[in-house]
């Protein structure tokens, strides 16, 4: 029996044929089926979406992505997420990030592993947080999601500027500003020559795309590489 992280009720999580005979790590389901239904999963999302970032829109490419295409004409990657941001997920993030309930990172570990393991021969790069925020919170919420999902990653991007949470900013404030990231050149140097030059930048929530494109801009300093982005949720 497992105990649901959200409602604390016991539930039965039987092993499947795939669990037993696959090479995947055996990750328990951390939420009961009732609590899972509180969230909107991208695979069940209905309606037209932006082809580049999954924003709900009637247009093939949303206005935000058109803006980024003008600023970054040589970037052709796309963004994918596991969940759609809804009120239940907003409350989950409040408890996880702002109340410091680190164990909630287990909530989507199995689903996140299955989602991200579809990407082969890539290096996952988490969005970093500042030293001050790390001291206050005690953990990087993005790294924690990857750790519990058993997804290896490299901290190839460092944050050099302390900034306010994106959730507290207006859309215009999010889109403007100064790139707070720099490349972790020492780690790049230490990487083996045979490492794949294909990267997935991972964040907890994608809203306007500003944070991701700063990270893309930073990572492109490596040279000719392939970059796509993923997040737990699409805001």
mmCIF file of C-alpha atoms in Angstrom:
data_model
loop_
_atom_site.group_PDB
_atom_site.id
_atom_site.type_symbol
_atom_site.label_atom_id
_atom_site.label_comp_id
_atom_site.label_asym_id
_atom_site.label_seq_id
_atom_site.Cartn_x
_atom_site.Cartn_y
_atom_site.Cartn_z
ATOM 1 C CA UNK A 1 0.000 0.000 0.000
ATOM 2 C CA UNK A 2 1.123 3.546 -0.751
ATOM 3 C CA UNK A 3 0.086 6.721 1.026
ATOM 4 C CA UNK A 4 -1.019 9.631 -1.136
ATOM 5 C CA UNK A 5 1.204 12.684 -0.649
ATOM 6 C CA UNK A 6 -1.748 15.023 -1.024
ATOM 7 C CA UNK A 7 -4.682 13.496 0.864
ATOM 8 C CA UNK A 8 -2.692 10.997 3.020
ATOM 9 C CA UNK A 9 -5.113 8.198 2.133
ATOM 10 C CA UNK A 10 -3.730 4.715 1.534
ATOM 11 C CA UNK A 11 -4.097 3.343 -1.978
ATOM 12 C CA UNK A 12 -3.052 0.240 -3.869
ATOM 13 C CA UNK A 13 -0.416 0.653 -6.581
ATOM 14 C CA UNK A 14 0.036 -2.743 -8.277
ATOM 15 C CA UNK A 15 3.132 -3.518 -10.314
ATOM 16 C CA UNK A 16 2.513 -3.673 -14.039
ATOM 17 C CA UNK A 17 4.145 -5.938 -16.610
ATOM 18 C CA UNK A 18 6.124 -2.914 -17.797
ATOM 19 C CA UNK A 19 7.334 -2.183 -14.250
ATOM 20 C CA UNK A 20 8.701 -5.694 -13.849
ATOM 21 C CA UNK A 21 10.339 -6.260 -17.230
ATOM 22 C CA UNK A 22 11.555 -2.814 -18.267
ATOM 23 C CA UNK A 23 14.955 -1.306 -17.503
ATOM 24 C CA UNK A 24 13.278 1.754 -16.032
ATOM 25 C CA UNK A 25 13.780 2.629 -12.345
ATOM 26 C CA UNK A 26 10.982 1.334 -10.153
ATOM 27 C CA UNK A 27 9.325 4.575 -9.053
ATOM 28 C CA UNK A 28 6.203 4.337 -6.900
ATOM 29 C CA UNK A 29 3.057 6.260 -7.733
ATOM 30 C CA UNK A 30 2.828 8.983 -5.094
ATOM 31 C CA UNK A 31 -0.746 10.168 -5.615
ATOM 32 C CA UNK A 32 -4.023 8.308 -5.499
ATOM 33 C CA UNK A 33 -6.195 8.326 -8.619
ATOM 34 C CA UNK A 34 -8.619 10.827 -7.064
ATOM 35 C CA UNK A 35 -5.871 13.383 -6.430
ATOM 36 C CA UNK A 36 -4.368 12.807 -9.872
ATOM 37 C CA UNK A 37 -7.692 13.885 -11.339
ATOM 38 C CA UNK A 38 -7.278 17.300 -9.690
ATOM 39 C CA UNK A 39 -4.601 18.115 -12.255
ATOM 40 C CA UNK A 40 -4.874 18.760 -15.974
ATOM 41 C CA UNK A 41 -2.444 16.597 -17.924
ATOM 42 C CA UNK A 42 -1.193 17.850 -21.275
ATOM 43 C CA UNK A 43 -1.938 14.499 -22.905
ATOM 44 C CA UNK A 44 -5.612 14.989 -21.991
ATOM 45 C CA UNK A 45 -5.726 18.695 -22.842
ATOM 46 C CA UNK A 46 -8.231 19.600 -25.530
ATOM 47 C CA UNK A 47 -8.321 22.470 -27.970
ATOM 48 C CA UNK A 48 -5.771 23.974 -30.385
ATOM 49 C CA UNK A 49 -2.298 24.779 -29.066
ATOM 50 C CA UNK A 50 0.770 26.688 -30.191
ATOM 51 C CA UNK A 51 3.043 24.281 -32.049
ATOM 52 C CA UNK A 52 6.115 25.669 -30.306
ATOM 53 C CA UNK A 53 5.089 26.049 -26.648
ATOM 54 C CA UNK A 54 1.676 24.358 -26.141
ATOM 55 C CA UNK A 55 -0.098 27.582 -25.227
ATOM 56 C CA UNK A 56 -3.834 27.297 -25.846
ATOM 57 C CA UNK A 57 -4.464 29.435 -28.926
ATOM 58 C CA UNK A 58 -6.211 29.320 -32.281
ATOM 59 C CA UNK A 59 -2.963 30.320 -33.979
ATOM 60 C CA UNK A 60 -0.309 27.808 -35.052
ATOM 61 C CA UNK A 61 2.314 29.972 -33.347
ATOM 62 C CA UNK A 62 1.249 32.149 -30.395
ATOM 63 C CA UNK A 63 2.111 35.839 -30.038
ATOM 64 C CA UNK A 64 4.742 35.141 -27.366
ATOM 65 C CA UNK A 65 6.580 32.673 -29.608
ATOM 66 C CA UNK A 66 6.396 35.096 -32.532
ATOM 67 C CA UNK A 67 8.072 37.656 -30.286
ATOM 68 C CA UNK A 68 10.843 35.177 -29.420
ATOM 69 C CA UNK A 69 11.277 34.189 -33.070
ATOM 70 C CA UNK A 70 12.105 37.810 -33.868
ATOM 71 C CA UNK A 71 14.607 38.068 -31.002
ATOM 72 C CA UNK A 72 16.110 34.606 -31.558
ATOM 73 C CA UNK A 73 15.757 33.943 -35.322
ATOM 74 C CA UNK A 74 18.302 31.100 -35.282
ATOM 75 C CA UNK A 75 16.513 29.097 -32.582
ATOM 76 C CA UNK A 76 14.057 26.487 -33.870
ATOM 77 C CA UNK A 77 13.454 24.333 -30.791
ATOM 78 C CA UNK A 78 10.133 23.686 -29.089
ATOM 79 C CA UNK A 79 8.738 23.425 -25.578
ATOM 80 C CA UNK A 80 6.771 20.569 -24.019
ATOM 81 C CA UNK A 81 5.284 20.176 -20.547
ATOM 82 C CA UNK A 82 3.673 17.425 -18.497
ATOM 83 C CA UNK A 83 0.843 19.454 -16.942
ATOM 84 C CA UNK A 84 -1.375 22.451 -17.592
ATOM 85 C CA UNK A 85 -1.280 25.072 -14.829
ATOM 86 C CA UNK A 86 -4.634 25.033 -13.010
ATOM 87 C CA UNK A 87 -5.845 26.046 -9.496
ATOM 88 C CA UNK A 88 -4.917 22.659 -8.001
ATOM 89 C CA UNK A 89 -1.403 22.918 -9.381
ATOM 90 C CA UNK A 90 -1.150 26.514 -8.183
ATOM 91 C CA UNK A 91 -1.864 25.326 -4.630
ATOM 92 C CA UNK A 92 0.605 22.466 -5.071
ATOM 93 C CA UNK A 93 3.331 24.918 -6.111
ATOM 94 C CA UNK A 94 2.499 27.168 -3.160
ATOM 95 C CA UNK A 95 3.128 24.311 -0.753
ATOM 96 C CA UNK A 96 6.141 22.988 -2.650
ATOM 97 C CA UNK A 97 8.059 26.169 -3.437
ATOM 98 C CA UNK A 98 6.897 28.793 -0.987
ATOM 99 C CA UNK A 99 6.149 26.657 2.071
ATOM 100 C CA UNK A 100 9.197 24.477 1.417
ATOM 101 C CA UNK A 101 7.463 21.087 1.350
ATOM 102 C CA UNK A 102 10.337 19.365 -0.426
ATOM 103 C CA UNK A 103 8.733 15.918 -0.327
ATOM 104 C CA UNK A 104 6.032 17.072 -2.739
ATOM 105 C CA UNK A 105 8.638 16.691 -5.482
ATOM 106 C CA UNK A 106 7.757 12.986 -5.303
ATOM 107 C CA UNK A 107 4.212 13.785 -6.471
ATOM 108 C CA UNK A 108 4.873 13.508 -10.194
ATOM 109 C CA UNK A 109 8.092 11.481 -10.141
ATOM 110 C CA UNK A 110 6.803 8.489 -12.091
ATOM 111 C CA UNK A 111 4.932 10.526 -14.698
ATOM 112 C CA UNK A 112 7.862 12.929 -15.074
ATOM 113 C CA UNK A 113 10.294 10.065 -15.603
ATOM 114 C CA UNK A 114 8.102 8.542 -18.313
ATOM 115 C CA UNK A 115 7.680 11.959 -19.936
ATOM 116 C CA UNK A 116 11.361 12.967 -19.956
ATOM 117 C CA UNK A 117 12.759 9.524 -20.770
ATOM 118 C CA UNK A 118 11.254 9.905 -24.246
ATOM 119 C CA UNK A 119 14.218 12.177 -24.982
ATOM 120 C CA UNK A 120 17.211 10.050 -25.938
ATOM 121 C CA UNK A 121 20.904 10.979 -25.913
ATOM 122 C CA UNK A 122 20.366 14.403 -24.390
ATOM 123 C CA UNK A 123 21.771 16.305 -21.436
ATOM 124 C CA UNK A 124 19.173 17.777 -19.081
ATOM 125 C CA UNK A 125 20.003 21.250 -17.772
ATOM 126 C CA UNK A 126 17.930 22.600 -14.851
ATOM 127 C CA UNK A 127 17.154 26.291 -14.471
ATOM 128 C CA UNK A 128 19.266 27.496 -11.510
ATOM 129 C CA UNK A 129 18.136 29.571 -8.556
ATOM 130 C CA UNK A 130 20.181 32.215 -6.744
ATOM 131 C CA UNK A 131 22.313 31.533 -3.673
ATOM 132 C CA UNK A 132 20.011 33.662 -1.526
ATOM 133 C CA UNK A 133 16.937 31.754 -2.645
ATOM 134 C CA UNK A 134 18.736 28.461 -2.097
ATOM 135 C CA UNK A 135 19.586 29.492 1.467
ATOM 136 C CA UNK A 136 16.014 30.577 2.133
ATOM 137 C CA UNK A 137 14.265 27.592 0.549
ATOM 138 C CA UNK A 138 16.905 24.967 1.246
ATOM 139 C CA UNK A 139 16.632 23.312 -2.161
ATOM 140 C CA UNK A 140 16.380 24.040 -5.867
ATOM 141 C CA UNK A 141 12.817 23.067 -6.725
ATOM 142 C CA UNK A 142 13.742 22.329 -10.349
ATOM 143 C CA UNK A 143 16.657 20.036 -9.501
ATOM 144 C CA UNK A 144 14.545 18.279 -6.889
ATOM 145 C CA UNK A 145 11.941 17.305 -9.484
ATOM 146 C CA UNK A 146 14.655 15.763 -11.661
ATOM 147 C CA UNK A 147 16.329 13.988 -8.736
ATOM 148 C CA UNK A 148 13.153 12.289 -7.558
ATOM 149 C CA UNK A 149 12.271 11.338 -11.139
ATOM 150 C CA UNK A 150 15.715 9.683 -11.484
ATOM 151 C CA UNK A 151 16.661 11.960 -14.397
ATOM 152 C CA UNK A 152 20.411 12.747 -14.519
ATOM 153 C CA UNK A 153 21.326 16.359 -15.189
ATOM 154 C CA UNK A 154 24.227 18.801 -15.391
ATOM 155 C CA UNK A 155 24.314 22.310 -13.914
ATOM 156 C CA UNK A 156 25.655 23.963 -17.051
ATOM 157 C CA UNK A 157 23.976 27.291 -16.288
ATOM 158 C CA UNK A 158 24.620 29.464 -13.233
ATOM 159 C CA UNK A 159 22.512 32.352 -11.938
ATOM 160 C CA UNK A 160 24.488 35.541 -11.373
ATOM 161 C CA UNK A 161 21.693 38.034 -10.673
ATOM 162 C CA UNK A 162 19.156 37.892 -7.851
ATOM 163 C CA UNK A 163 15.695 38.525 -9.271
ATOM 164 C CA UNK A 164 12.117 38.520 -8.043
ATOM 165 C CA UNK A 165 9.890 35.544 -8.700
ATOM 166 C CA UNK A 166 8.398 35.582 -12.191
ATOM 167 C CA UNK A 167 4.965 34.955 -10.680
ATOM 168 C CA UNK A 168 5.057 38.380 -8.991
ATOM 169 C CA UNK A 169 5.758 40.254 -12.242
ATOM 170 C CA UNK A 170 3.512 41.620 -14.968
ATOM 171 C CA UNK A 171 3.842 40.123 -18.440
ATOM 172 C CA UNK A 172 5.805 43.139 -19.667
ATOM 173 C CA UNK A 173 8.167 42.898 -16.688
ATOM 174 C CA UNK A 174 8.737 39.209 -17.423
ATOM 175 C CA UNK A 175 9.573 39.778 -21.074
ATOM 176 C CA UNK A 176 11.990 42.655 -20.386
ATOM 177 C CA UNK A 177 14.984 42.634 -18.068
ATOM 178 C CA UNK A 178 18.588 41.443 -18.026
ATOM 179 C CA UNK A 179 19.795 37.901 -18.594
ATOM 180 C CA UNK A 180 20.597 36.596 -15.076
ATOM 181 C CA UNK A 181 22.503 33.523 -16.278
ATOM 182 C CA UNK A 182 26.037 32.655 -17.274
ATOM 183 C CA UNK A 183 27.600 29.497 -18.647
ATOM 184 C CA UNK A 184 29.304 27.123 -16.231
ATOM 185 C CA UNK A 185 32.478 27.055 -18.309
ATOM 186 C CA UNK A 186 34.387 24.794 -15.934
ATOM 187 C CA UNK A 187 31.747 22.081 -16.222
ATOM 188 C CA UNK A 188 31.671 22.496 -20.003
ATOM 189 C CA UNK A 189 35.447 22.009 -20.072
ATOM 190 C CA UNK A 190 35.174 18.894 -17.915
ATOM 191 C CA UNK A 191 32.577 17.286 -20.169
ATOM 192 C CA UNK A 192 33.846 14.432 -22.287
ATOM 193 C CA UNK A 193 34.188 15.002 -26.018
ATOM 194 C CA UNK A 194 31.804 12.134 -26.717
ATOM 195 C CA UNK A 195 28.965 13.713 -24.708
ATOM 196 C CA UNK A 196 25.851 14.404 -26.800
ATOM 197 C CA UNK A 197 25.531 17.980 -27.960
ATOM 198 C CA UNK A 198 21.767 17.894 -27.580
ATOM 199 C CA UNK A 199 20.251 19.600 -24.547
ATOM 200 C CA UNK A 200 16.909 19.842 -22.762
ATOM 201 C CA UNK A 201 16.567 22.877 -20.497
ATOM 202 C CA UNK A 202 14.127 22.038 -17.708
ATOM 203 C CA UNK A 203 12.092 24.374 -15.485
ATOM 204 C CA UNK A 204 9.160 23.957 -13.125
ATOM 205 C CA UNK A 205 6.758 26.330 -14.927
ATOM 206 C CA UNK A 206 6.811 27.889 -18.398
ATOM 207 C CA UNK A 207 4.754 31.090 -18.676
ATOM 208 C CA UNK A 208 5.918 33.680 -21.217
ATOM 209 C CA UNK A 209 9.158 31.884 -22.071
ATOM 210 C CA UNK A 210 11.441 34.700 -20.888
ATOM 211 C CA UNK A 211 13.437 32.565 -18.433
ATOM 212 C CA UNK A 212 13.822 29.753 -20.948
ATOM 213 C CA UNK A 213 15.065 32.019 -23.715
ATOM 214 C CA UNK A 214 17.648 33.575 -21.428
ATOM 215 C CA UNK A 215 18.820 30.053 -20.648
ATOM 216 C CA UNK A 216 18.817 29.157 -24.356
ATOM 217 C CA UNK A 217 20.827 32.294 -25.139
ATOM 218 C CA UNK A 218 23.348 31.332 -22.460
ATOM 219 C CA UNK A 219 23.670 27.696 -23.516
ATOM 220 C CA UNK A 220 24.167 28.654 -27.158
ATOM 221 C CA UNK A 221 27.549 30.082 -26.156
ATOM 222 C CA UNK A 222 28.761 26.468 -26.315
ATOM 223 C CA UNK A 223 28.474 26.562 -30.106
ATOM 224 C CA UNK A 224 26.480 24.561 -32.643
ATOM 225 C CA UNK A 225 24.147 22.546 -30.429
ATOM 226 C CA UNK A 226 20.550 21.364 -30.400
ATOM 227 C CA UNK A 227 18.336 22.779 -27.638
ATOM 228 C CA UNK A 228 14.745 22.077 -26.677
ATOM 229 C CA UNK A 229 12.951 22.910 -23.443
ATOM 230 C CA UNK A 230 10.599 21.136 -21.052
ATOM 231 C CA UNK A 231 8.792 21.963 -17.836
ATOM 232 C CA UNK A 232 6.590 20.304 -15.298
ATOM 233 C CA UNK A 233 3.786 22.751 -16.127
ATOM 234 C CA UNK A 234 2.691 25.166 -18.839
ATOM 235 C CA UNK A 235 1.218 28.336 -17.368
#
